[in-house]
Structure formats: structure tokens, C-alpha cells
Coordinates of C-alpha atoms in Angstrom, one line a residue:
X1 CA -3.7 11.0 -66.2
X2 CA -6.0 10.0 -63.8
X3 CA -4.9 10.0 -60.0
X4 CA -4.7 6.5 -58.6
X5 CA -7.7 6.4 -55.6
X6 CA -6.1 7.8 -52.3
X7 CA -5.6 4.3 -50.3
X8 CA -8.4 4.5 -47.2
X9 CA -5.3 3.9 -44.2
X10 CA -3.8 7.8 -45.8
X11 CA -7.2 9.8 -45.7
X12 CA -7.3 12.4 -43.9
X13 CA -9.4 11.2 -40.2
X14 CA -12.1 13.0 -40.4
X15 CA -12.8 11.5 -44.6
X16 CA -12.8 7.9 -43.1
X17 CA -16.4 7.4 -41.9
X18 CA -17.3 7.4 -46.0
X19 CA -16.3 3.9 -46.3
X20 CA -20.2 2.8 -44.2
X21 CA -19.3 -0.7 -43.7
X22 CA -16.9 0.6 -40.9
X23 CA -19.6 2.6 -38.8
X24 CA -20.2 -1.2 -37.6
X25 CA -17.9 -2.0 -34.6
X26 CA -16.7 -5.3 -34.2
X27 CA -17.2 -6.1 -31.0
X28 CA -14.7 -7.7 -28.0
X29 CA -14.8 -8.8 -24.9
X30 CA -11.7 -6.9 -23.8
X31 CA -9.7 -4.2 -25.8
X32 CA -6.2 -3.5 -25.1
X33 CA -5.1 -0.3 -26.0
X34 CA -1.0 -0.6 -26.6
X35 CA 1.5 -3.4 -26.8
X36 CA 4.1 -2.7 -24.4
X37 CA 4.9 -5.1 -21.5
X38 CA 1.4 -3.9 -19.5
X39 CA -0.7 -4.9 -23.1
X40 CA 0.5 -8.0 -24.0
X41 CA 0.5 -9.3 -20.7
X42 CA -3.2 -8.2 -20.2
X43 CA -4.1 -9.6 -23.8
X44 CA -2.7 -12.7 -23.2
X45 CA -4.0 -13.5 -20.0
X46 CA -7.5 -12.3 -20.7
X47 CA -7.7 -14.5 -24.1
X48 CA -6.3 -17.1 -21.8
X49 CA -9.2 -16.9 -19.5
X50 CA -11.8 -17.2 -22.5
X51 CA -12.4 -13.8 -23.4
X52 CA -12.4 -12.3 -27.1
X53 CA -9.4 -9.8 -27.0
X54 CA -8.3 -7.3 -29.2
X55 CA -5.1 -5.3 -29.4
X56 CA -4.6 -1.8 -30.7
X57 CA -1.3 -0.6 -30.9
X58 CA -0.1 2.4 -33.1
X59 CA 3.7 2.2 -33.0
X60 CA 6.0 -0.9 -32.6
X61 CA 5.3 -3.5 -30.5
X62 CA 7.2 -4.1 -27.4
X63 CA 6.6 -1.0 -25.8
X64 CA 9.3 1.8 -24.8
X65 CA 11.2 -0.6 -22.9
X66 CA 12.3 -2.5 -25.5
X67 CA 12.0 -0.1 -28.3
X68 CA 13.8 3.0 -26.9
X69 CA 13.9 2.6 -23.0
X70 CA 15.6 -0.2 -21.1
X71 CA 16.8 -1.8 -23.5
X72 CA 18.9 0.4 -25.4
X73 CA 19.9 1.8 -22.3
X74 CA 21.3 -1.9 -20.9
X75 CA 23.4 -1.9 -23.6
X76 CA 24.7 1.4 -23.5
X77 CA 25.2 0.1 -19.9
X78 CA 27.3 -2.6 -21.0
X79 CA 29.4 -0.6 -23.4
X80 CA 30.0 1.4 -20.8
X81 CA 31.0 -1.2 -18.4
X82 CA 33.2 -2.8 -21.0
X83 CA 35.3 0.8 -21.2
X84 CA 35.3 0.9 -17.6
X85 CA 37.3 -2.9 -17.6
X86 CA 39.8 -1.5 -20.4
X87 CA 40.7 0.9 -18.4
X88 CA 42.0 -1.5 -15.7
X89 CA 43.1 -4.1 -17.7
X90 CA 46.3 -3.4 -17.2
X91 CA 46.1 -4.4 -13.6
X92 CA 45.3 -8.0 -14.9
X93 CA 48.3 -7.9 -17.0
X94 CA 46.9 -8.0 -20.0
X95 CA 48.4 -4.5 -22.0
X96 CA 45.1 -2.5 -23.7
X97 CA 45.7 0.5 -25.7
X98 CA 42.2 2.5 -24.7
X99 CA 40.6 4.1 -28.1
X100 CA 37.8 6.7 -28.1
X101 CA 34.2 5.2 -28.4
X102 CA 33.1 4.6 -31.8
X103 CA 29.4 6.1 -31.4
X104 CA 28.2 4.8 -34.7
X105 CA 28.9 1.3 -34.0
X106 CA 27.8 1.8 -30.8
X107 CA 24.4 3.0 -32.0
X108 CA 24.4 0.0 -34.3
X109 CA 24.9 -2.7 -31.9
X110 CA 22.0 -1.1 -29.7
X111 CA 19.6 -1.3 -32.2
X112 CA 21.3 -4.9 -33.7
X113 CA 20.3 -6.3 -29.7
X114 CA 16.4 -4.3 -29.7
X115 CA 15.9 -5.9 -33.3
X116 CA 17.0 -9.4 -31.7
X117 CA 15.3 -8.8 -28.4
X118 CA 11.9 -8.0 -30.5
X119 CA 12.3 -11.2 -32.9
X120 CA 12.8 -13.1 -29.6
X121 CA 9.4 -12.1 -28.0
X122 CA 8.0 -12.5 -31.1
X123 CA 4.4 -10.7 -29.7
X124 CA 2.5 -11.0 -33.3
X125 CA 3.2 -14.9 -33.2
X126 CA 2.1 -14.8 -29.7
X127 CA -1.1 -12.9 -29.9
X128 CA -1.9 -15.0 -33.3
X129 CA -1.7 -18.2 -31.5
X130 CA -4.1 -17.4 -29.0
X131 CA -6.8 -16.0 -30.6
X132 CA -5.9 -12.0 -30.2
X133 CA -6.5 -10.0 -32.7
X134 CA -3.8 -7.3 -33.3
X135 CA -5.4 -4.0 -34.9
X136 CA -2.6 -2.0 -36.4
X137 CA -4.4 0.7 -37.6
X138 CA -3.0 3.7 -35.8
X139 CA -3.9 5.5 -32.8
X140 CA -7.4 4.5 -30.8
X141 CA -9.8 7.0 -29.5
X142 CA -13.0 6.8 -27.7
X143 CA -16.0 7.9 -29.3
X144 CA -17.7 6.7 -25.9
X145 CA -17.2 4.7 -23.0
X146 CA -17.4 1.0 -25.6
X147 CA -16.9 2.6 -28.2
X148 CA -13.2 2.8 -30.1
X149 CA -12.1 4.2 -33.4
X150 CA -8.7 3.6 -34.9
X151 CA -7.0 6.3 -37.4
X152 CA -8.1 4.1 -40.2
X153 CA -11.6 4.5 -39.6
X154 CA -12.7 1.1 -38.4
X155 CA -14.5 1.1 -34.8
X156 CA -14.6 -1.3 -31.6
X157 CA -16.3 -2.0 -28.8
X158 CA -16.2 -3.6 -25.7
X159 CA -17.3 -5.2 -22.7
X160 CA -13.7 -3.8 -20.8
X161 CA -11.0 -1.8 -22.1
X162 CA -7.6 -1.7 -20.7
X163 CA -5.8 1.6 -21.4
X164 CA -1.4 0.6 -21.7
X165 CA -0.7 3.0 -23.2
X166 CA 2.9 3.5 -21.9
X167 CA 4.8 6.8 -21.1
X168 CA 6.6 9.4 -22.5
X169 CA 9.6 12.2 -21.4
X170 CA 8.9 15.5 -19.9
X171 CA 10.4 18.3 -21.2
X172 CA 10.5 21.2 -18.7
X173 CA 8.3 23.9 -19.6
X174 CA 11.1 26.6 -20.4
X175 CA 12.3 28.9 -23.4
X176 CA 14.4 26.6 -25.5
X177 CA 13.8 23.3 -24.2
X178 CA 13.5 21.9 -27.4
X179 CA 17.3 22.1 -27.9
X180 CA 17.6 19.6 -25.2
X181 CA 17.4 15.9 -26.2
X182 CA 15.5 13.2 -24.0
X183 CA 16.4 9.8 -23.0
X184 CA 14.5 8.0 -26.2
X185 CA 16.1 9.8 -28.4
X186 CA 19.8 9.9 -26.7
X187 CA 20.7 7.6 -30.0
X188 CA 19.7 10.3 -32.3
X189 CA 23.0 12.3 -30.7
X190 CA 25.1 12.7 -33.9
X191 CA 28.6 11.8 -31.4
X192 CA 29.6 11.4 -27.6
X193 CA 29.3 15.3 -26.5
X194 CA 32.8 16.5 -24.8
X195 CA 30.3 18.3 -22.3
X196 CA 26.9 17.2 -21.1
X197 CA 24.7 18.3 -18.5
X198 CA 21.8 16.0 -17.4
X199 CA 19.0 17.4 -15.6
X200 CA 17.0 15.2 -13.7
X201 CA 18.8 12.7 -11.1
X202 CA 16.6 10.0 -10.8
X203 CA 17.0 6.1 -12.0
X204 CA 17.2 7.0 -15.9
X205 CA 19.2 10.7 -15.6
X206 CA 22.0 8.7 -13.0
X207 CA 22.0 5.4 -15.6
X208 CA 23.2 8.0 -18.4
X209 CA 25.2 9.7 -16.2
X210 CA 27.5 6.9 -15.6
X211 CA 27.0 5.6 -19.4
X212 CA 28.5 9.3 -20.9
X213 CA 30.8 10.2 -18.3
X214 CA 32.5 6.4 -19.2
X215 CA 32.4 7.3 -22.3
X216 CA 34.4 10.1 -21.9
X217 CA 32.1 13.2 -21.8
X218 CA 32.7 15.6 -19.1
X219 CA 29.2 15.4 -17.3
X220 CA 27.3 17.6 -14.7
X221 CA 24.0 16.6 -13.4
X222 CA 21.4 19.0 -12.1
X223 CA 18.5 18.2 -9.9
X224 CA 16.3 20.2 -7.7
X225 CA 15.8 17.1 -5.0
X226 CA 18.8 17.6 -2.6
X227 CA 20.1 14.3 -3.6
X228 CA 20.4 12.2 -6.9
X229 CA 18.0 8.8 -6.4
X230 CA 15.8 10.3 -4.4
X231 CA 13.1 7.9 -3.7
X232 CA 16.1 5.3 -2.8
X233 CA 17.0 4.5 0.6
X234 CA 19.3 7.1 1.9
X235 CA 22.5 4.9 2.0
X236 CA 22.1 4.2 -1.5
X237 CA 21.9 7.9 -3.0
X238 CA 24.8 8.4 -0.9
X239 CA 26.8 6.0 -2.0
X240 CA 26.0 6.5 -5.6
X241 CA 26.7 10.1 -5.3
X242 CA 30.5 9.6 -3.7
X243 CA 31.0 7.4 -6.1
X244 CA 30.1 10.1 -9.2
X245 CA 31.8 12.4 -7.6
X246 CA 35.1 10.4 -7.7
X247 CA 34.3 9.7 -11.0
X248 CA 34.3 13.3 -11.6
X249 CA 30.9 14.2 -12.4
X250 CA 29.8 17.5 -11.1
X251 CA 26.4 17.6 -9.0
X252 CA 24.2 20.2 -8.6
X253 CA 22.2 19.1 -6.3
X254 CA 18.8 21.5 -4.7
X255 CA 19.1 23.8 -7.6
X256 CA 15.8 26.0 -7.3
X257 CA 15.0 25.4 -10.8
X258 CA 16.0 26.1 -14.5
X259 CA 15.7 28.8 -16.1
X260 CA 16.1 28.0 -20.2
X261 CA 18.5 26.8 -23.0
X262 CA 19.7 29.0 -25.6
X263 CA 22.0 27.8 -28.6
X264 CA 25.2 30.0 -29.0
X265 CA 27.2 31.1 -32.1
X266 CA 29.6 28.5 -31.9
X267 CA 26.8 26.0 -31.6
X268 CA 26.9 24.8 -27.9
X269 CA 24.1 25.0 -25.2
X270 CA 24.1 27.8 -22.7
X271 CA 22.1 26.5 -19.8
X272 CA 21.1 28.6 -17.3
X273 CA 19.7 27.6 -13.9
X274 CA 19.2 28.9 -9.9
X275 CA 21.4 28.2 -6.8
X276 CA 21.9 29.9 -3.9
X277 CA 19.7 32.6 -4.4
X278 CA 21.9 33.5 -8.0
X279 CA 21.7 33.0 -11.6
X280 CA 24.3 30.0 -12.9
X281 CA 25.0 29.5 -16.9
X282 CA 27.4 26.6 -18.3
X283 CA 27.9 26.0 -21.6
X284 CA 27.5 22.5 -23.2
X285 CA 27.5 20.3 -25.9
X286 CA 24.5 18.7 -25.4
X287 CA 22.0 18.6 -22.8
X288 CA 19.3 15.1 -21.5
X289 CA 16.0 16.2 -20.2
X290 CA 15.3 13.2 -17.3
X291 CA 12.6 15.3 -15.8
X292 CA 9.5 13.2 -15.8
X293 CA 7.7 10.1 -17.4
X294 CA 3.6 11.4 -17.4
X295 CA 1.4 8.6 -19.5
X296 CA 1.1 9.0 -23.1
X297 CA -3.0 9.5 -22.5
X298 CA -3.3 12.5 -24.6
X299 CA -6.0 12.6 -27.4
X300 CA -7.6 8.7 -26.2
X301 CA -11.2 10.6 -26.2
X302 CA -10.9 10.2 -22.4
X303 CA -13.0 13.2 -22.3
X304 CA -15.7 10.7 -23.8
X305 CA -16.3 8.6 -21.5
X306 CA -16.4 10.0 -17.8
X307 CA -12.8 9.0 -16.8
X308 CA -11.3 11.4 -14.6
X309 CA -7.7 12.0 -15.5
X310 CA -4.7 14.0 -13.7
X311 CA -2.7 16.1 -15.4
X312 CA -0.3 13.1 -16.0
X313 CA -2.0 10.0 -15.4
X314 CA -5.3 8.0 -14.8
X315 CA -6.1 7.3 -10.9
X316 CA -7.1 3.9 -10.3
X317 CA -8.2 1.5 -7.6
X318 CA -6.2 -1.1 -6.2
X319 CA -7.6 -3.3 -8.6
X320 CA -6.5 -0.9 -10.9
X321 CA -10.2 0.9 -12.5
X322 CA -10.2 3.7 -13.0
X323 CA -13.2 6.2 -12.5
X324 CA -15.0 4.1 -14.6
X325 CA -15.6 0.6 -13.7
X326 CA -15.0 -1.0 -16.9
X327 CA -12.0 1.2 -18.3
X328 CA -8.8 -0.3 -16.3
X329 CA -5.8 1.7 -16.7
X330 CA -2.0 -0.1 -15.9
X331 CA 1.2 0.4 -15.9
X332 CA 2.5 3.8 -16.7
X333 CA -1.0 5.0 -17.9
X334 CA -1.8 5.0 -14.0
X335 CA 1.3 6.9 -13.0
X336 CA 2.1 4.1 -9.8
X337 CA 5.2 2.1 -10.8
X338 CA 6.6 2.5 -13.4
X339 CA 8.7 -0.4 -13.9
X340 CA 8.3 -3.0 -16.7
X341 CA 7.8 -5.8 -14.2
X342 CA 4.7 -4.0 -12.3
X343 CA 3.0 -3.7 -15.5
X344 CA 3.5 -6.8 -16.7
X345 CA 1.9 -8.0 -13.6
X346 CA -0.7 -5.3 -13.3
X347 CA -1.5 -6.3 -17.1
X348 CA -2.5 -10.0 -15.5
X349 CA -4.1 -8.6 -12.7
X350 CA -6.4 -6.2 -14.9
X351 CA -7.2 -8.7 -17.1
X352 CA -8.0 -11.3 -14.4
X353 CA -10.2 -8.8 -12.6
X354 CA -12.2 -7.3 -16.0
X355 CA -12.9 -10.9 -17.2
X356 CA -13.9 -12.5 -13.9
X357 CA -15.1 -9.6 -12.1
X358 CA -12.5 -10.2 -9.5
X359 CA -10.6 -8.3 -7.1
X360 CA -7.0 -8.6 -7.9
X361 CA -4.1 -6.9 -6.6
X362 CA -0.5 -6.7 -7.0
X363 CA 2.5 -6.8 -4.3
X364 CA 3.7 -3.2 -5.3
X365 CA 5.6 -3.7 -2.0
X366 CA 7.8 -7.0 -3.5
X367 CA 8.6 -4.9 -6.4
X368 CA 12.9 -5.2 -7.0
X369 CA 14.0 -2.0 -8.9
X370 CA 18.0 -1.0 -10.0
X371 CA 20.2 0.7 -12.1
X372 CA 23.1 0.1 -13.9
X373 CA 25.6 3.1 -12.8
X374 CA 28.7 2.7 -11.7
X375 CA 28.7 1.1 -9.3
X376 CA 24.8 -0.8 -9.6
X377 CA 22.0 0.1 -7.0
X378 CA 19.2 -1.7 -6.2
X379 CA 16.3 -1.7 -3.7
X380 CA 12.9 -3.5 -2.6
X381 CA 10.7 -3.2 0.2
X382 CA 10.5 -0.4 2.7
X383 CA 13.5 2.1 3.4
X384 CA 15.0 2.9 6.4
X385 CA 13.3 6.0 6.9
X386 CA 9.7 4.1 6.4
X387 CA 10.8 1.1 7.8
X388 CA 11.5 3.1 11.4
X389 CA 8.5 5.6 11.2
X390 CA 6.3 2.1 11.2
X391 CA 8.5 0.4 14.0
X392 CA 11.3 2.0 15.8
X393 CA 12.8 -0.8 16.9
X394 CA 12.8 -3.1 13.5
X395 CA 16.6 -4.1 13.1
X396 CA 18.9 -2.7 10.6
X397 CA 22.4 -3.7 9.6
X398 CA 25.0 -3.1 6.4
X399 CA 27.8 -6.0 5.6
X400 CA 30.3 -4.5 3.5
X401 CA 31.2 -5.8 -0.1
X402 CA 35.0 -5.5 1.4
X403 CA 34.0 -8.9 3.4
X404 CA 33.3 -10.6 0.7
X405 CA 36.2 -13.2 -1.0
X406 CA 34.2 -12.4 -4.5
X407 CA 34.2 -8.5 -4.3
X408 CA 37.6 -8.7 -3.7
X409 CA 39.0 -11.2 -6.5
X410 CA 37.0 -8.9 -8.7
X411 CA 38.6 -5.8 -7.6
X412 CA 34.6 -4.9 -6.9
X413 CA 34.9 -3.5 -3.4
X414 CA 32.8 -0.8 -3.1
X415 CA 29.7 -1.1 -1.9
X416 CA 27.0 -2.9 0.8
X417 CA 23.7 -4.4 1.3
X418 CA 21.4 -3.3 3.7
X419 CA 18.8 -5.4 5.5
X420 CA 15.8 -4.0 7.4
X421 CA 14.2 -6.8 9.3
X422 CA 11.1 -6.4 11.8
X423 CA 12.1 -6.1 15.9
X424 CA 11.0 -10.4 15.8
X425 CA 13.0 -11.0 13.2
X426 CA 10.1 -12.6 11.3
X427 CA 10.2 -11.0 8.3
X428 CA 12.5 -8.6 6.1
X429 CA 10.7 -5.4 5.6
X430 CA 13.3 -4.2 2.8
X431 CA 16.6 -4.3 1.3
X432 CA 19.0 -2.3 -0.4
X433 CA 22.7 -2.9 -2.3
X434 CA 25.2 -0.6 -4.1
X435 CA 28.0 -2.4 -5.7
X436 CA 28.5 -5.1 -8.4
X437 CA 25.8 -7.2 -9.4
X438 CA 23.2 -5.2 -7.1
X439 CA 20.3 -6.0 -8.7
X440 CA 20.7 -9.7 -8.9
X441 CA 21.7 -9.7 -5.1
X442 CA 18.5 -8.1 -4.5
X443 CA 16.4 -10.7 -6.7
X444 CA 17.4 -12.8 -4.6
X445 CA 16.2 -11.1 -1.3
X446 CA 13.3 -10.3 -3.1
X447 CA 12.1 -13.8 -3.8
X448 CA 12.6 -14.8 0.2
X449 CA 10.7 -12.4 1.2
X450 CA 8.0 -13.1 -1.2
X451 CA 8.6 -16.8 0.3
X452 CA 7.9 -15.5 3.7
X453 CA 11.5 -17.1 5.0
X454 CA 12.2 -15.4 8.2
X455 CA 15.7 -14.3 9.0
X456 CA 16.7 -17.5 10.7
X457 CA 15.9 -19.4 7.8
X458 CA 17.8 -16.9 5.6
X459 CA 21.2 -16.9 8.1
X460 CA 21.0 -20.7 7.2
X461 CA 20.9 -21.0 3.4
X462 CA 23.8 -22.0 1.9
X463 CA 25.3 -19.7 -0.9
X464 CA 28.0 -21.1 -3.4
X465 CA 31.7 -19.9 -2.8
X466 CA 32.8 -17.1 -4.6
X467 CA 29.5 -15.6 -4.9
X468 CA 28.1 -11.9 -4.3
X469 CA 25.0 -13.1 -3.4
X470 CA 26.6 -14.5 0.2
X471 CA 26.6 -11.4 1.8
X472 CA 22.8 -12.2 1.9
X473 CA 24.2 -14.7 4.3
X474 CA 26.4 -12.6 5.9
X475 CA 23.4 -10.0 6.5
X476 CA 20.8 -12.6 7.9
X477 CA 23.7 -13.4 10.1
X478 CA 24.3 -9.5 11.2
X479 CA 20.8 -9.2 11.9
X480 CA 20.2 -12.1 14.2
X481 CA 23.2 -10.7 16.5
X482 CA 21.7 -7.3 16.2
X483 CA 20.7 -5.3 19.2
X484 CA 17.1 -4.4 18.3
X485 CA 17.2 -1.1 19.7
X486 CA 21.1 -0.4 18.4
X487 CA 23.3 -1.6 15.4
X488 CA 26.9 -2.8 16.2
X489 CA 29.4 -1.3 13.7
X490 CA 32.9 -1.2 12.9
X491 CA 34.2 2.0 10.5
X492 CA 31.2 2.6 9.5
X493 CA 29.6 -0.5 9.0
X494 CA 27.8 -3.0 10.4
X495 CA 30.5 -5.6 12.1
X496 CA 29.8 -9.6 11.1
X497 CA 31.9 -10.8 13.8

């Protein structure tokens, strides 16, 4: 029998340039390259402006945030949160017999909310109606600096090309790493493991902190930054990290580094790591690699076409080209924030800026950012530290989440928002909040300051009653009777009275 002819999308790469009628290149006036948050943002807006746009992805659209980053992890967030409120359901009077997670139907629902979240965006539909063309034809790769070729052979080229690629985890560069898991594939775990160790305490390692140790593992998180959150304003990686340790998560905190994973006969994890000038082991049942996000930028032909690359990452300009004036790169392919709502942003900048030959930037320093641990953190704008090197006398104060009527009728005490304010009081130079509903609080903040209100203006708002956003109001307030050379407090915190 004769073999059926080997369909051209499943020849081997190098085969494909057989089939002549794909040495021509169709040609666009912008070519996306990935169509995460950054890409379709940039398509979209440059087909908007007029320009011919196509869009190469290679995986699913949506990106890793909505495929196996913030998404899943939300609702892993909420299952979480939802254990968390069994717990003290009794307290309400309402009588809850707590059961053990069911990690199967867990893992179902998370992907039952992505498939919903991707049918609600609905990016094919989009890009159809207006005018983009979506090439799904595996990964891209520069021949040259116009010049694109997909896996299936066919080439592109165009006038600008914006490189979205997107991100992927680190794993550290020690003997048996690959028997740890990392965080896109924390669904692929085949149960909750009893004990788990998660190296790396930054925003996604302290997010599946609180997630595991709620649902019951017994969870140690190692980090060689002397404090978990480190980028976060002081007060907040504090307050995060009393609040694990209550919760009984062990930190190991300014560890000098690890050493390697080996799997033992009863099949746990030994980990072994430095501290203190010694040798520490501890045995697990699973271990998260949270060590690093570098851009997924590996085998684009970069070497093709004169961009100069870091080891992780393509520098840019602050209107985001790169070496090359006509390759753009945003979002986590320029290793600056990495935070779905700067590349969406930088993807409308980009586009803006290769189509008109404009000069575009983004307000990296209006950028909100949070997690959902237990309890929520959230931050924009300068930090304390930064805010003082700049101006030693800019105001600070902290209001409580124990003065507020909400906090307490929720049993939601803990926690505070910081507001740094310039020595006039003209404008709020940053924010920061640990407690319930953190991140929105800070939204909030986040869109006066992009407003320019002044903290007069602020101190006058009205909020509605029982809110957590009032202790805005009760923060605006605190900084107008503030001492700008001192800040009045009362246990601790800053005093409203």
C-alpha cells in the first residue's frame, strides 16, 4: 500500500521550502509575534490605526495569564479563600464539617473558569473583525530583520515587528531540578502534597504559599532576599510575613543558595540548601520552583537581525525599540514589568509608536500590582524607602484596618494602608495595603493619582458606609494633620484622631 503524502504542517522544518510558492512572503505592515495580553493589544490597536497586521502565535491564545498564569492561580486563590471561610464558619453560627480538598475537582473547575475566560475574550473573533490576520502556523523565526518564517514553511515580512512573546519559569541551574515542578504546571501535581517547599518568595512563590498551606500542606518557603516580597514596600513584606508565620509556614529567609534536589527511596524530595555558613536538607513531597520569569525569546532568529539581547530579555527604549528601530519588544519580552496590565498598555503604545512613528510612553509609575495571600497586598507608586531618598520630608502615614466599621463586621482586621504624599501635599507619590480587598483599595488610589487629585481633594471624597475603600479617606485625612517632618502614631500606627 502506498503511504498517504506526509501533510506539509508535519514535515520536518528544514523539508518545507520544497513547496516554492511559499519562498514568497506576504507582506504586512506590522507583525505581532504572540497572542498574549501584550499581542493582541498591539494588533488590535495597530489595525485600528490603518495598518495591515498579522499575528503569529504558536500555542493558545490568551497568553500565560490566562492559560496557565493568573488565572488559574485566582482561582486556586479563591478555593483557597473559600477553605479559609469554612474554617470559621462556625463563628457565624452556621455548623460546617471541614473535608479535605478534592484536588481533582479542583483542577477541573480551574480549567472549567480558563476555558470560559478564553470563550469570553473571544481573540479569533476579535482579530477576524478587524482585519488581522491570525497565522497559526507554529513558532516564527527571523530569517532577517523583515523577514519571518513560521514552522510550516510560509514566510512574512514587515514594515515593524513587535516581539510578545511572553515569559516563561526559571529553573535554578542545579543537579535535579527537574524533579521540582514550576508554577504553570502546579496543576499537573497528581494531589495536595502533605509537605511542600517553595523556593522563591516573590508575588507568584507567596500567592502559592498561601493557596497550599490553606489547603492543608505543611509549607516552608525559601528565598535568598532577606525578606519574602522583596520589591514591596517594607511594611508590606512585613506584614505578609507575620502573617505566614502565624499561619505556620516556615521561612527561610537569606539562604545563600541551593544546592540540588535528589528523589529518595520512599519517593519524596530531599532538598538541600545553605544557611548560616552550613549545609540544610528537608525532605518533601513536592517542591515549586518561583525563581524567575526570563522572556520566552529563545530560537526567534534574533541573531538575524542585529538585536542585542540579555541573557533574559530584549532592552528597549522608553518607547519600547529595541536595538533595532523597527523591531519593538513589550511586555515580558523586555524584562520591565511584568504585569498583564503594562503589557497590555505597552502593546498600544508599541503599536501607536511603529505605525505613526511616534513617541509613546507608558506610566510604569501608575502601575497597581497585588497578590492574593492571605491576607491580600497591594502597592503603586514609589515606596517608602524611594519616596524619602527623593524628598525627606514627603509625608507618610498608616490607618489601620482595625478603624474601620467594615474590617471589623467582617472579622478582617488585620492589616493597613499606607500613603506617601509629597512635603505640599500636592500629590500622592505611592500607596501600599495589606488586608482584605487590598488590591481594589489600591485601584482606587491608583486612579486619583492618575487624576492628579491632591490630598485635600482626596480627604473630601465621600466613600459609601461599610466600605474598605474609606480608609482612603481616613488616610487623606492622616496626612493633612501630618507633621511633615514626623508621623503621629498610636501602637504602632498612624493615629486618625
Amino acid at each position: 500500500m502506498t503511504a498517504a503524502p506526509t501533510p506539509e504542517h508535519t514535515m520536518p522544518f528544514e523539508q518545507q521550502d520544497a513547496d516554492v510558492s511559499r519562498l514568497v512572503p506576504d507582506h504586512f505592515d506590522v507583525v505581532v509575534i504572540g497572542a498574549g495580553p501584550a499581542g493582541t493589544a498591539a494588533a488590535l490597536r495597530a489595525a485600528e490605526l490603518g495598518a495591515s497586521v498579522a499575528v503569529c502565535e504558536s500555542d493558545r491564545l490568551g497568553g500565560t495569564c490566562v492559560n496557565t498564569g493568573c488565572v488559574p492561580t485566582r482561582v486556586l486563590a479563591k478555593t483557597a479563600r473559600l477553605m479559609r471561610e469554612i474554617r470559621t464558619a462556625n463563628a457565624y453560627g452556621i455548623s460546617v464539617s471541614e473535608r479535605p480538598l478534592d484536588w481533582p475537582a479542583t483542577v477541573a473547575r480551574v480549567q472549567q473558569t480558563v476555558d470560559r475566560v478564553r470563550v469570553m475574550k473571544n481573540e479569533a473573533t476579535r482579530f477576524a473583525d478587524a482585519g488581522v490576520e491570525l497565522i497559526l502556523e507554529g513558532r516564527a523565526r527571523f530569517l532577517d530583520a523583515y523577514t519571518l518564517r513560521l514552522e510550516s514553511g510560509r514566510r512574512v515580512t514587515a514594515g515593524a515587528v513587535l516581539v510578545c512573546v511572553g515569559g516563561h519559569s526559571r529553573r535554578l541551574p542545579v543537579v535535579g531540578a527537574e524533579l521540582a515542578t514550576v508554577p504553570e504546571h502546579v496543576l499537573d501535581l497528581p494531589n495536595v502534597p502533605a509537605r511542600l517547599a517553595v523556593i522563591g518568595g516573590g508575588n507568584t512563590g507567596a500567592q502559592l504559599v498561601t493557596v497550599f498551606s490553606s489547603f492543608g500542606s505543611n509549607v516552608t518557603l525559601l528565598d535568598v532576599a532577606d525578606r519574602v516580597l522583596a520589591t514591596s514596600d517594607q511594611s508590606v513584606s512585613q506584614a505578609v510575613a507575620e502573617a505566614f508565620v502565624e499561619q505556620g509556614i516556615a521561612l527561610r529567609l537569606g539562604i545563600k543558595g541551593i544546592d540540588g534536589l535528589e528523589r529518595a527511596s520512599d519517593g519524596s524530595i530531599t532538598l538541600t540548601w545553605r544557611e548560616d555558613g552550613h549545609t540544610v536538607a528537608g525532605s518533601f513531597d513536592a517542591v515549586i520552583m518561583a525563581t524567575g520569569w526570563p522572556a520566552d525569546i529563545g530560537d526567534l532568529g534574533l541573531e538575524n537581525t542585529g538585536v542585542v539581547t540579555t541573557r533574559s530579555s530584549i532592552p528597549v527604549d522608553a518607547n519600547f525599540r529595541s536595538s533595532v528601530p523597527h523591531i519593538f519588544a513589550v511586555g515580558d519580552a523586555n524584562g520591565q514589568d511584568m504585569l498583564v496590565q503594562a503589557a497590555q498598555f505597552e502593546g498600544e503604545a508599541a503599536a501607536e509608536n511603529a505605525v505613526l512613528d511616534a513617541n509613546r510612553r507608558t506610566p510604569h509609575h501608575l502601575l497597581p500590582a497585588g497578590g492574593f495571600t492571605d491576607p491580600d497586598y497591594a502597592g503603586v507608586g514609589l515606596t517608602e524607602v524611594d519616596a524619602r531618598s527623593r524628598d525627606e520630608l514627603c509625608v507618610v502615614t498608616v490607618v489601620p484596618y482595625s478603624l474601620l466599621d467594615r474590617a471589623v463586621i467582617d472579622d478582617r482586621q488585620r492589616g493597613f494602608l499606607k500613603l506617601i504624599a509629597d512635603r505640599r501635599r500636592e500629590h500622592i507619590l505611592g500607596a501600599h495595603a495589606v488586608g482584605e480587598n487590598a488590591v481594589e483599595v489600591i485601584q482606587s488610589v491608583t486612579t486619583a493619582m492618575a487624576a492628579g487629585i491632591d490630598v485635600a481633594t482626596l480627604a473630601n471624597v465621600r466613600f459609601a458606609y461599610p466600605t474598605y475603600s474609606a480608609v482612603i479617606g481616613l488616610a487623606a485625612r492622616a496626612l493633612l494633620a501630618e507633621q511633615a517632618d514626623s508621623a503621629v502614631t498610636l501602637d504602632g500606627q498612624t493615629s486618625i484622631a
